[in-house]
Short mmCIF file of C-alpha atoms in Angstrom, two decimals:
data_model
loop_
_atom_site.label_atom_id
_atom_site.label_comp_id
_atom_site.label_asym_id
_atom_site.label_seq_id
_atom_site.Cartn_x
_atom_site.Cartn_y
_atom_site.Cartn_z
CA MET A 1 101.98 -27.40 100.98
CA VAL A 2 99.92 -26.98 104.14
CA MET A 3 100.95 -24.12 104.80
CA THR A 4 100.90 -22.99 100.90
CA THR A 5 96.66 -24.29 101.18
CA LEU A 6 96.33 -22.19 104.54
CA THR A 7 97.91 -19.59 103.38
CA ALA A 8 96.17 -19.03 99.95
CA ALA A 9 92.87 -19.75 101.20
CA CYS A 10 93.50 -16.83 103.46
CA ALA A 11 94.53 -14.89 100.53
CA VAL A 12 91.43 -16.29 98.92
CA ILE A 13 89.60 -14.87 101.26
CA ALA A 14 90.84 -11.48 101.47
CA ILE A 15 90.38 -11.12 98.22
CA ALA A 16 86.72 -12.09 97.83
CA ILE A 17 85.45 -9.98 100.80
CA LEU A 18 86.75 -6.99 98.84
CA THR A 19 85.04 -7.86 95.57
CA ILE A 20 81.94 -9.07 97.56
CA ILE A 21 81.55 -5.40 98.65
CA LEU A 22 83.22 -4.48 95.21
CA THR A 23 80.07 -6.44 93.82
CA TYR A 24 77.49 -5.62 95.81
CA ILE A 25 77.90 -1.66 96.31
CA GLY A 26 78.13 -1.19 91.87
CA TYR A 27 74.73 -4.29 92.22
CA LYS A 28 72.44 -1.87 94.13
CA GLY A 29 74.70 1.78 93.77
CA VAL A 30 74.50 1.76 89.53
CA ALA A 31 70.40 1.28 89.35
CA ALA A 32 71.14 5.11 91.05
CA ILE A 33 73.44 6.76 88.73
CA ASN A 34 72.73 8.94 85.45
CA TRP A 35 73.57 12.60 84.62
CA GLU A 36 70.56 14.58 86.98
CA PHE A 37 72.42 12.39 90.45
CA LEU A 38 75.82 13.32 89.42
CA VAL A 39 75.16 17.66 88.22
CA GLU A 40 71.43 18.02 91.22
CA THR A 41 71.65 19.31 94.67
CA PRO A 42 69.93 16.80 97.17
CA LYS A 43 66.42 17.69 96.90
CA PRO A 44 63.53 16.71 98.86
CA VAL A 45 62.12 13.21 99.12
CA GLY A 46 60.80 12.15 95.70
CA GLU A 47 62.03 14.95 93.86
CA GLY A 48 65.39 13.67 93.01
CA GLY A 49 67.98 16.02 93.07
CA GLY A 50 71.19 14.35 93.30
CA ILE A 51 75.21 14.13 95.02
CA GLY A 52 76.41 17.07 92.42
CA ASN A 53 77.69 19.43 95.27
CA ALA A 54 78.85 16.77 97.90
CA ILE A 55 81.25 15.18 95.13
CA VAL A 56 82.35 18.85 94.26
CA GLY A 57 82.56 19.65 98.20
CA SER A 58 84.66 16.61 98.74
CA ALA A 59 87.22 17.50 96.03
CA ILE A 60 87.67 20.32 97.94
CA MET A 61 88.17 19.03 101.02
CA THR A 62 90.78 16.26 100.26
CA LEU A 63 93.12 19.36 97.73
CA LEU A 64 92.82 21.25 100.45
CA ALA A 65 93.71 18.86 103.46
CA SER A 66 96.60 17.36 101.21
CA LEU A 67 97.57 20.37 100.89
CA ILE A 68 98.04 21.03 103.83
CA GLY A 69 98.83 17.07 105.52
CA LEU A 70 101.21 16.08 103.00
CA PRO A 71 104.20 19.01 102.22
CA ILE A 72 104.10 18.39 107.08
CA GLY A 73 103.67 14.74 106.75
CA ILE A 74 105.94 13.88 104.21
CA GLY A 75 108.65 16.67 105.93
CA ALA A 76 107.65 14.73 109.27
CA GLY A 77 109.01 11.80 107.81
CA VAL A 78 112.53 13.36 105.59
CA TYR A 79 113.40 14.46 109.94
CA LEU A 80 112.33 11.45 110.89
CA ALA A 81 114.53 9.22 108.83
CA GLU A 82 117.84 11.51 108.47
CA PHE A 83 118.04 13.45 112.52
CA GLY A 84 114.92 11.72 114.11
CA ASP A 85 117.67 9.57 115.92
CA LYS A 86 117.69 11.45 119.43
CA TRP A 87 114.84 11.62 121.63
CA PHE A 88 113.64 14.28 119.75
CA GLY A 89 112.60 12.20 117.35
CA SER A 90 111.39 9.02 119.08
CA THR A 91 109.12 10.91 120.59
CA VAL A 92 107.60 12.76 117.35
CA ARG A 93 107.61 8.42 116.06
CA PHE A 94 105.65 7.15 119.70
CA VAL A 95 103.29 11.12 119.02
CA ALA A 96 102.84 9.53 115.11
CA ASP A 97 101.98 6.57 116.36
CA THR A 98 99.51 7.02 118.84
CA LEU A 99 97.88 9.25 116.56
CA ILE A 100 97.45 7.54 113.82
CA GLY A 101 95.86 4.94 115.80
CA VAL A 102 93.09 7.95 117.85
CA PRO A 103 89.58 7.31 116.51
CA SER A 104 88.51 9.55 113.85
CA ILE A 105 85.66 11.40 116.13
CA ILE A 106 88.08 13.12 118.10
CA VAL A 107 89.96 14.24 115.99
CA GLY A 108 87.08 16.23 114.45
CA ILE A 109 86.19 16.83 118.09
CA PHE A 110 89.68 18.60 118.58
CA VAL A 111 88.77 20.74 115.29
CA TYR A 112 85.70 21.80 116.42
CA THR A 113 86.28 23.20 119.62
CA LEU A 114 89.75 24.72 117.90
CA VAL A 115 88.27 25.66 115.02
CA VAL A 116 84.56 26.22 114.76
CA LEU A 117 83.29 26.88 118.17
CA PRO A 118 86.04 30.54 117.54
CA MET A 119 84.16 30.85 113.39
CA THR A 120 81.41 30.24 115.00
CA ARG A 121 80.14 28.29 111.94
CA GLN A 122 80.94 24.87 110.97
CA SER A 123 82.72 25.39 107.86
CA GLY A 124 85.03 23.88 104.76
CA PHE A 125 88.71 24.31 106.00
CA ALA A 126 87.70 23.28 109.23
CA GLY A 127 86.58 19.88 107.88
CA SER A 128 89.92 19.97 105.93
CA LEU A 129 91.89 20.71 108.67
CA SER A 130 90.82 17.50 110.39
CA LEU A 131 91.23 15.27 107.42
CA ALA A 132 94.94 17.12 107.02
CA ILE A 133 95.45 16.03 110.95
CA ILE A 134 94.24 12.75 110.07
CA MET A 135 97.44 12.85 107.04
CA ILE A 136 99.81 14.24 108.11
CA PRO A 137 101.16 10.98 110.96
CA ILE A 138 100.56 8.77 108.35
CA VAL A 139 102.09 10.30 105.81
CA ALA A 140 105.11 10.70 108.07
CA ARG A 141 105.55 7.10 109.46
CA THR A 142 105.05 5.79 105.70
CA THR A 143 107.17 8.86 104.76
CA GLU A 144 109.67 7.78 107.08
CA GLU A 145 109.56 3.99 106.05
CA MET A 146 109.99 4.92 102.74
CA ILE A 147 113.90 6.31 102.66
CA ARG A 148 114.82 4.20 105.34
CA LEU A 149 114.70 1.85 102.51
CA VAL A 150 117.35 3.53 100.37
CA PRO A 151 120.79 1.94 100.08
CA LYS A 152 123.04 4.32 102.45
CA SER A 153 125.15 3.47 99.57
CA MET A 154 123.14 5.18 97.23
CA ARG A 155 123.57 8.07 100.18
CA GLU A 156 126.98 7.70 100.33
CA GLY A 157 127.94 7.58 96.27
CA ALA A 158 126.54 11.44 96.58
CA LEU A 159 128.12 12.53 100.02
CA ALA A 160 131.91 10.97 97.92
CA LEU A 161 131.46 13.73 96.13
CA GLY A 162 131.25 16.28 97.42
CA ALA A 163 127.51 16.76 97.87
CA PRO A 164 126.07 18.42 101.71
CA GLN A 165 123.48 16.37 103.06
CA TRP A 166 120.59 18.57 102.45
CA ARG A 167 121.51 17.71 98.02
CA VAL A 168 121.70 14.23 99.55
CA THR A 169 118.64 13.82 100.50
CA TRP A 170 116.65 16.47 98.38
CA ASN A 171 118.31 15.00 94.73
CA ILE A 172 118.94 11.78 95.65
CA VAL A 173 117.69 10.33 98.91
CA LEU A 174 113.99 11.72 97.56
CA PRO A 175 113.29 10.64 94.11
CA ALA A 176 114.98 7.22 95.50
CA ALA A 177 112.29 6.83 97.71
CA ALA A 178 109.34 8.88 95.33
CA SER A 179 107.55 5.88 94.23
CA GLY A 180 107.03 4.58 97.85
CA ILE A 181 106.36 8.37 99.79
CA ALA A 182 103.18 8.79 96.22
CA THR A 183 101.86 5.27 97.53
CA GLY A 184 101.75 6.59 101.49
CA ALA A 185 100.15 8.74 99.98
CA MET A 186 98.05 7.75 98.40
CA LEU A 187 96.41 5.58 100.98
CA SER A 188 96.62 8.58 103.33
CA ILE A 189 94.08 10.60 100.63
CA ALA A 190 92.06 7.76 99.86
CA ARG A 191 91.72 6.48 103.70
CA ILE A 192 90.37 10.27 104.36
CA SER A 193 88.29 10.79 101.05
CA GLY A 194 86.19 7.46 103.48
CA GLU A 195 86.24 8.80 106.53
CA THR A 196 82.75 10.85 108.21
CA ALA A 197 83.30 11.06 110.96
CA PRO A 198 84.88 14.24 111.85
CA LEU A 199 83.24 15.74 109.03
CA LEU A 200 80.08 15.39 111.14
CA PHE A 201 80.81 18.67 112.91
CA THR A 202 83.07 20.30 111.35
CA ALA A 203 82.12 20.69 107.67
CA LEU A 204 78.64 20.16 108.47
CA ASN A 205 76.35 19.67 105.48
CA SER A 206 74.93 22.25 102.70
CA ARG A 207 72.76 21.90 100.25
CA PHE A 208 73.58 24.25 97.81
CA TYR A 209 77.10 23.87 96.07
CA ASN A 210 79.59 25.73 97.78
CA PHE A 211 83.22 27.37 96.99
CA TYR A 212 83.82 29.07 99.49
CA VAL A 213 85.63 26.74 102.86
CA ASP A 214 84.44 29.14 105.20
CA GLN A 215 80.94 28.07 104.86
CA PRO A 216 79.81 24.52 105.66
CA MET A 217 80.79 22.22 103.16
CA SER A 218 79.17 19.19 101.49
CA SER A 219 80.83 15.58 101.36
CA LEU A 220 80.09 12.40 100.11
CA THR A 221 80.86 10.40 103.47
CA VAL A 222 78.24 12.24 105.05
CA GLN A 223 75.96 12.62 101.95
CA ILE A 224 76.41 9.14 101.81
CA TYR A 225 75.56 9.24 106.51
CA ASN A 226 72.56 10.45 105.43
CA PHE A 227 71.41 9.19 102.61
CA ALA A 228 71.69 6.01 104.50
CA THR A 229 69.90 6.83 108.14
CA GLY A 230 67.21 8.30 105.78
CA PRO A 231 63.57 6.63 106.19
CA PHE A 232 62.66 5.75 102.25
CA GLU A 233 63.55 3.37 100.08
CA VAL A 234 64.81 6.52 97.22
CA GLU A 235 66.78 7.47 99.76
CA HIS A 236 68.69 4.22 100.42
CA GLN A 237 69.52 3.84 96.40
CA MET A 238 70.84 6.92 96.91
CA ALA A 239 73.36 6.07 99.53
CA TRP A 240 74.07 3.19 97.55
CA ALA A 241 74.66 4.85 94.24
CA ALA A 242 77.24 7.75 95.84
CA THR A 243 78.41 4.87 97.90
CA LEU A 244 79.67 3.29 94.02
CA ILE A 245 80.52 7.35 93.43
CA LEU A 246 82.90 7.37 96.40
CA VAL A 247 85.01 3.88 96.34
CA GLY A 248 84.95 4.74 92.30
CA LEU A 249 86.55 7.76 92.98
CA ILE A 250 89.28 6.35 95.35
CA LEU A 251 89.96 4.11 92.30
CA VAL A 252 89.87 6.69 89.94
CA ILE A 253 92.81 8.62 92.53
CA ASN A 254 94.98 5.01 93.03
CA ILE A 255 95.09 4.52 89.29
CA LEU A 256 95.96 7.93 88.81
CA VAL A 257 99.39 7.90 91.89
CA ARG A 258 99.99 4.47 90.60
CA MET A 259 101.05 5.57 86.89
CA PHE A 260 102.04 8.98 87.28
CA THR A 261 104.98 7.89 90.41
CA LYS A 262 105.66 4.98 88.12
CA LYS A 263 109.59 4.41 89.14
CA LYS A 264 111.02 5.33 85.57
CA TYR A 265 114.95 4.50 86.37
CA MET B 1 157.87 12.06 93.35
CA GLY B 2 156.14 14.34 96.60
CA SER B 3 153.47 13.27 98.62
CA LYS B 4 150.71 13.93 97.78
CA ILE B 5 149.14 12.77 101.06
CA ARG B 6 150.67 12.60 105.02
CA ILE B 7 149.53 10.83 107.76
CA LYS B 8 150.96 11.26 110.74
CA ASN B 9 150.06 8.43 114.07
CA MET B 10 146.78 8.88 113.44
CA ASP B 11 144.66 7.09 115.33
CA PHE B 12 141.17 6.49 115.39
CA PHE B 13 138.25 5.02 117.25
CA TYR B 14 134.72 3.93 116.98
CA GLY B 15 132.89 5.00 120.70
CA SER B 16 135.75 3.18 123.32
CA ASN B 17 137.17 0.49 120.72
CA GLN B 18 140.29 1.91 118.59
CA ALA B 19 140.39 0.71 115.05
CA LEU B 20 143.26 2.28 113.70
CA PHE B 21 146.77 2.25 116.09
CA ASP B 22 149.52 5.31 115.01
CA ILE B 23 149.75 4.92 111.69
CA SER B 24 152.28 6.51 110.06
CA LEU B 25 152.60 6.64 105.74
CA GLU B 26 152.74 8.84 102.96
CA ILE B 27 151.15 8.09 99.55
CA PRO B 28 153.39 9.54 96.98
CA ASP B 29 151.81 11.67 94.27
CA ARG B 30 150.34 10.35 90.31
CA GLN B 31 150.77 6.99 92.04
CA VAL B 32 148.79 3.35 92.44
CA MET B 33 148.76 2.12 96.77
CA ALA B 34 147.41 -0.50 98.29
CA PHE B 35 146.26 -0.94 100.97
CA ILE B 36 145.87 -5.14 102.08
CA GLY B 37 145.01 -7.84 104.98
CA PRO B 38 142.79 -9.70 106.26
CA SER B 39 139.40 -8.70 107.05
CA GLY B 40 138.33 -6.83 109.56
CA CYS B 41 141.82 -5.46 110.10
CA GLY B 42 140.58 -1.49 109.44
CA LYS B 43 142.16 -0.83 106.14
CA SER B 44 139.02 0.29 104.24
CA THR B 45 138.31 2.42 107.76
CA PHE B 46 141.74 4.07 106.76
CA LEU B 47 140.66 4.77 103.51
CA ARG B 48 137.64 7.03 104.91
CA THR B 49 139.25 8.35 106.65
CA LEU B 50 141.35 9.92 104.08
CA ASN B 51 138.02 11.46 102.71
CA ARG B 52 136.54 11.92 105.96
CA MET B 53 133.07 9.82 105.51
CA ASN B 54 133.50 8.56 108.39
CA ASP B 55 132.14 11.89 110.16
CA THR B 56 128.75 10.63 108.90
CA ILE B 57 129.26 7.60 111.38
CA PRO B 58 128.35 10.07 114.82
CA ILE B 59 130.78 8.08 117.47
CA ALA B 60 134.33 7.99 115.09
CA ARG B 61 137.08 9.85 116.52
CA LEU B 62 140.33 10.10 115.50
CA THR B 63 143.82 12.21 116.40
CA GLY B 64 147.01 12.56 114.93
CA THR B 65 147.12 14.35 111.54
CA VAL B 66 145.87 13.56 107.79
CA GLU B 67 147.60 16.08 105.48
CA ILE B 68 146.78 16.74 101.79
CA ASP B 69 149.05 18.56 100.19
CA GLY B 70 150.71 20.04 103.39
CA LYS B 71 146.69 20.87 105.04
CA ASP B 72 145.51 18.85 107.40
CA ILE B 73 141.41 17.81 106.31
CA TYR B 74 141.02 17.58 110.26
CA ALA B 75 141.41 21.22 110.53
CA PRO B 76 138.12 22.52 112.31
CA LYS B 77 138.05 25.10 109.23
CA THR B 78 138.10 23.02 106.82
CA ASP B 79 135.84 22.56 104.16
CA VAL B 80 134.21 19.27 103.82
CA VAL B 81 133.05 19.90 100.34
CA ALA B 82 135.27 20.76 98.75
CA LEU B 83 137.12 18.15 100.13
CA ARG B 84 135.29 15.13 99.42
CA ARG B 85 135.41 16.88 95.86
CA LYS B 86 139.13 17.37 96.31
CA VAL B 87 138.91 13.68 96.82
CA GLY B 88 136.90 11.14 94.63
CA MET B 89 135.17 7.76 95.85
CA VAL B 90 134.70 4.30 94.37
CA PHE B 91 132.97 1.81 96.68
CA GLN B 92 132.82 -1.99 97.17
CA LYS B 93 129.46 -2.49 95.93
CA SER B 94 128.76 0.01 92.73
CA ASN B 95 126.31 1.99 94.04
CA PRO B 96 124.66 4.25 90.21
CA PHE B 97 122.17 6.77 91.58
CA PRO B 98 118.36 6.71 90.62
CA LYS B 99 119.17 8.14 87.09
CA SER B 100 120.10 8.16 84.02
CA ILE B 101 123.68 7.45 83.12
CA TYR B 102 123.84 10.63 81.71
CA GLU B 103 122.53 12.24 85.33
CA ASN B 104 124.99 9.95 87.73
CA VAL B 105 127.53 11.54 85.44
CA ALA B 106 126.25 14.78 85.24
CA TYR B 107 125.51 14.64 89.44
CA GLY B 108 129.08 16.37 90.58
CA ILE B 109 129.78 18.59 88.58
CA ARG B 110 125.60 19.73 88.31
CA ILE B 111 126.25 20.24 92.69
CA ASN B 112 129.57 21.84 92.30
CA ARG B 113 128.67 24.59 89.24
CA MET B 114 131.59 23.25 87.10
CA HIS B 115 130.29 23.65 84.14
CA LYS B 116 129.34 26.84 81.99
CA ASP B 117 126.41 25.90 80.19
CA ARG B 118 124.97 22.87 78.78
CA ALA B 119 127.32 21.90 75.99
CA ASP B 120 129.94 22.84 78.17
CA LEU B 121 128.18 20.26 80.99
CA ASP B 122 127.21 17.66 78.05
CA GLN B 123 131.89 17.23 77.33
CA ARG B 124 132.63 17.47 80.50
CA VAL B 125 130.56 13.71 80.77
CA GLU B 126 131.87 12.82 78.00
CA LYS B 127 135.04 13.18 78.32
CA ALA B 128 134.40 11.48 82.57
CA ILE B 129 132.92 8.66 80.20
CA ARG B 130 135.63 8.24 77.88
CA ASP B 131 138.45 8.43 80.61
CA ALA B 132 136.05 5.38 82.81
CA ALA B 133 137.05 3.26 79.57
CA LEU B 134 133.02 3.19 79.17
CA TRP B 135 132.43 5.78 76.70
CA ASP B 136 131.83 2.72 73.90
CA GLU B 137 129.67 1.04 75.64
CA VAL B 138 127.27 3.40 76.64
CA LYS B 139 127.05 6.60 74.12
CA ASP B 140 123.87 5.84 72.06
CA ARG B 141 121.72 4.65 75.42
CA LEU B 142 122.94 7.18 78.47
CA ASN B 143 119.07 8.68 78.87
CA THR B 144 118.61 5.61 79.69
CA SER B 145 118.96 4.17 83.83
CA ALA B 146 121.85 3.42 84.81
CA PHE B 147 120.61 0.02 86.40
CA GLY B 148 120.36 -1.14 83.29
CA LEU B 149 124.13 -1.28 83.41
CA SER B 150 125.81 -4.44 83.80
CA GLY B 151 127.60 -4.97 87.44
CA GLY B 152 131.09 -4.59 85.80
CA GLN B 153 129.97 -1.50 83.53
CA GLN B 154 127.97 0.44 86.86
CA GLN B 155 131.06 0.60 89.06
CA ARG B 156 132.61 2.32 85.77
CA LEU B 157 130.12 4.33 86.04
CA CYS B 158 130.74 4.87 89.20
CA ILE B 159 134.82 6.21 88.25
CA ALA B 160 133.78 8.24 85.76
CA ARG B 161 131.03 9.17 88.43
CA ALA B 162 133.83 10.68 90.70
CA LEU B 163 136.60 11.58 87.63
CA ALA B 164 133.68 13.61 86.55
CA VAL B 165 134.25 16.64 89.54
CA GLN B 166 138.17 16.64 88.62
CA PRO B 167 139.52 14.96 91.76
CA GLU B 168 143.05 15.25 92.70
CA VAL B 169 142.64 11.17 94.50
CA VAL B 170 140.69 8.81 93.57
CA LEU B 171 139.94 6.33 96.08
CA MET B 172 138.39 3.08 95.58
CA ASP B 173 137.53 0.74 97.97
CA GLU B 174 137.81 -2.68 97.14
CA PRO B 175 136.79 -1.73 93.18
CA ALA B 176 136.37 -5.47 91.82
CA SER B 177 135.50 -7.71 94.11
CA ALA B 178 131.92 -8.19 93.42
CA LEU B 179 133.19 -8.59 89.60
CA ASP B 180 134.28 -11.24 87.33
CA PRO B 181 137.50 -11.99 86.61
CA ILE B 182 136.86 -10.22 82.80
CA ALA B 183 135.27 -7.71 84.11
CA THR B 184 137.60 -6.78 87.14
CA GLN B 185 140.89 -6.90 84.43
CA LYS B 186 138.67 -3.49 82.91
CA ILE B 187 139.07 -2.48 85.78
CA GLU B 188 142.81 -3.25 86.61
CA GLU B 189 143.33 -2.57 83.47
CA LEU B 190 141.48 1.65 83.88
CA VAL B 191 143.27 1.91 87.46
CA VAL B 192 147.08 1.43 85.73
CA GLU B 193 145.87 4.52 83.24
CA LEU B 194 144.52 6.66 86.14
CA LYS B 195 147.19 6.92 87.57
CA LYS B 196 148.78 9.05 84.72
CA SER B 197 146.71 11.41 86.25
CA TYR B 198 146.05 10.73 89.72
CA THR B 199 146.21 9.54 92.98
CA ILE B 200 145.46 6.94 93.45
CA ALA B 201 144.76 4.68 97.03
CA ILE B 202 142.83 1.22 95.97
CA VAL B 203 142.21 -1.50 99.08
CA THR B 204 141.49 -4.97 97.39
CA HIS B 205 141.95 -8.87 99.05
CA ASN B 206 143.24 -9.66 96.65
CA MET B 207 147.17 -9.39 96.30
CA GLN B 208 147.35 -10.41 92.30
CA GLN B 209 145.57 -7.15 92.10
CA ALA B 210 148.00 -5.07 94.42
CA ALA B 211 151.17 -6.55 92.88
CA ARG B 212 149.58 -5.70 89.00
CA VAL B 213 147.78 -2.52 89.47
CA SER B 214 150.51 -0.54 92.51
CA ASP B 215 154.05 1.01 92.63
CA ARG B 216 153.58 0.61 96.57
CA THR B 217 151.56 -1.22 98.79
CA ALA B 218 150.94 -1.42 102.41
CA PHE B 219 149.73 -4.42 104.88
CA PHE B 220 147.70 -3.30 107.48
CA MET B 221 146.79 -6.13 110.68
CA LEU B 222 144.33 -6.00 113.32
CA GLY B 223 144.51 -2.20 113.10
CA LYS B 224 148.18 -1.40 112.75
CA LEU B 225 150.86 -1.02 109.97
CA ILE B 226 153.06 -3.87 109.64
CA GLU B 227 154.69 -2.70 106.47
CA VAL B 228 154.81 -0.28 103.50
CA ASN B 229 157.04 -0.68 100.64
CA PRO B 230 157.01 -0.74 97.17
CA THR B 231 155.31 -3.10 95.60
CA GLU B 232 158.04 -5.48 94.32
CA LYS B 233 159.51 -5.41 96.85
CA MET B 234 156.66 -6.55 99.09
CA PHE B 235 155.50 -9.94 97.50
CA THR B 236 159.28 -10.63 97.16
CA ASN B 237 161.67 -9.56 99.83
CA PRO B 238 159.36 -8.57 102.36
CA ASP B 239 161.08 -7.18 105.49
CA GLU B 240 158.67 -8.17 108.29
CA LYS B 241 157.55 -11.90 108.93
CA LEU B 242 154.06 -11.31 109.28
CA THR B 243 154.42 -9.90 105.92
CA GLU B 244 155.76 -13.07 104.25
CA ASP B 245 152.84 -14.97 105.73
CA TYR B 246 150.08 -13.14 104.73
CA ILE B 247 151.58 -12.76 101.62
CA THR B 248 152.29 -16.55 101.76
CA GLY B 249 148.90 -17.54 101.94
CA ARG B 250 149.76 -18.97 106.46
CA PHE B 251 146.88 -16.78 107.51
CA GLY B 252 144.21 -14.68 105.93
#
């Protein structure tokens, strides 16, 4: 009884904090949202303007990061689960766990040194690469866990039919683990859409619509950072509104992935 | 009647633990041979040596020979994939894939590229499900999840899946141990029916089941083969005192 009450109280607190944050963001942000805000580019303070280019920039960089990070992460996870029992597997696992704990700004510095300096300018690509590096260990470890949950008996069933190992992994194990892997991928996407630090000196920012990833690119998070650290109240309001948009987009990603990965069988 | 499988002086090890000791045994073609014995006696391990399922365990090691149709399946050039297609297996716990009923049965046909076209695939799937005595129960819901079937139906689906690749030998590892009496009876009737076309090796805990379905019975204890005889003789007048003690329930 005591146990139930205590754990229930913790659950309520956890949910309550989240609800309060979301409500507050909604309350503060909704007033400044209008069509112009969604499609315009930033203008000098007092002249309105919006975050259209930041939304597009975030979308491009998240997409590109996913295109780089998800295949590598999922591939590495499959390796760890299926063949990673030797020393190499444990090394990769240890490094991945360490990388998950590395503050994201360090990834930003790393990419800054490796990509931005040789290219002599910040770019959407450099930003995407930082985000991808953050994704890979998360996706690899969740994929590994999900694949390990697939019962051994299911693999044996396929092996006993004469399926070679790669087909067992590809047609039986991966589909069986698909919804779990997708959840991991979704979590990593949600995680990188909220990252600011690794973008600050890789993608920088831009005041214009930009579709070229070799140019500096605006993102919602960096834009929020700029608005929020500005001196004017109208900028703070725009920061809240942009935050609301960001949270809304992450929510949409969550719902979409859940819809697509609903267990068919 | 000739021997389908011939095992000579087989020793089997998990690392440094020896699990099977000097097994020599012949399994006749198109008969049912039952393997009985107390838990941990090695009968499942033995069964899994016949389609090299133990290959998945890195520390497993086998000496001696296992011949199927006169060919040593542990010879270095053996194609394990082809071997497993020829020697099907049904497991203790039914293990359908997370796919539809149809796709479960079609899987083995597809990976072995046995069908000419879609119509041929349909036919093969239907035949396998009919042979597993499941057709009437699932024909209207072939495209629904295999997990929607009852335990007994799932096990017969796994039998259909194994039959679909047209094996010559079917290994069954306690196929009815998790099923209720009615489902068990269906599986047993099916085993008797299947021996017309297949050589069957069945591991069972249930001695009545061995007596009902098998032509010959082998009794294992502590990794050793104690006795092999026609089932009727085994259960009425066994050669070995140990067999008699086990069958009459003095231990086990």
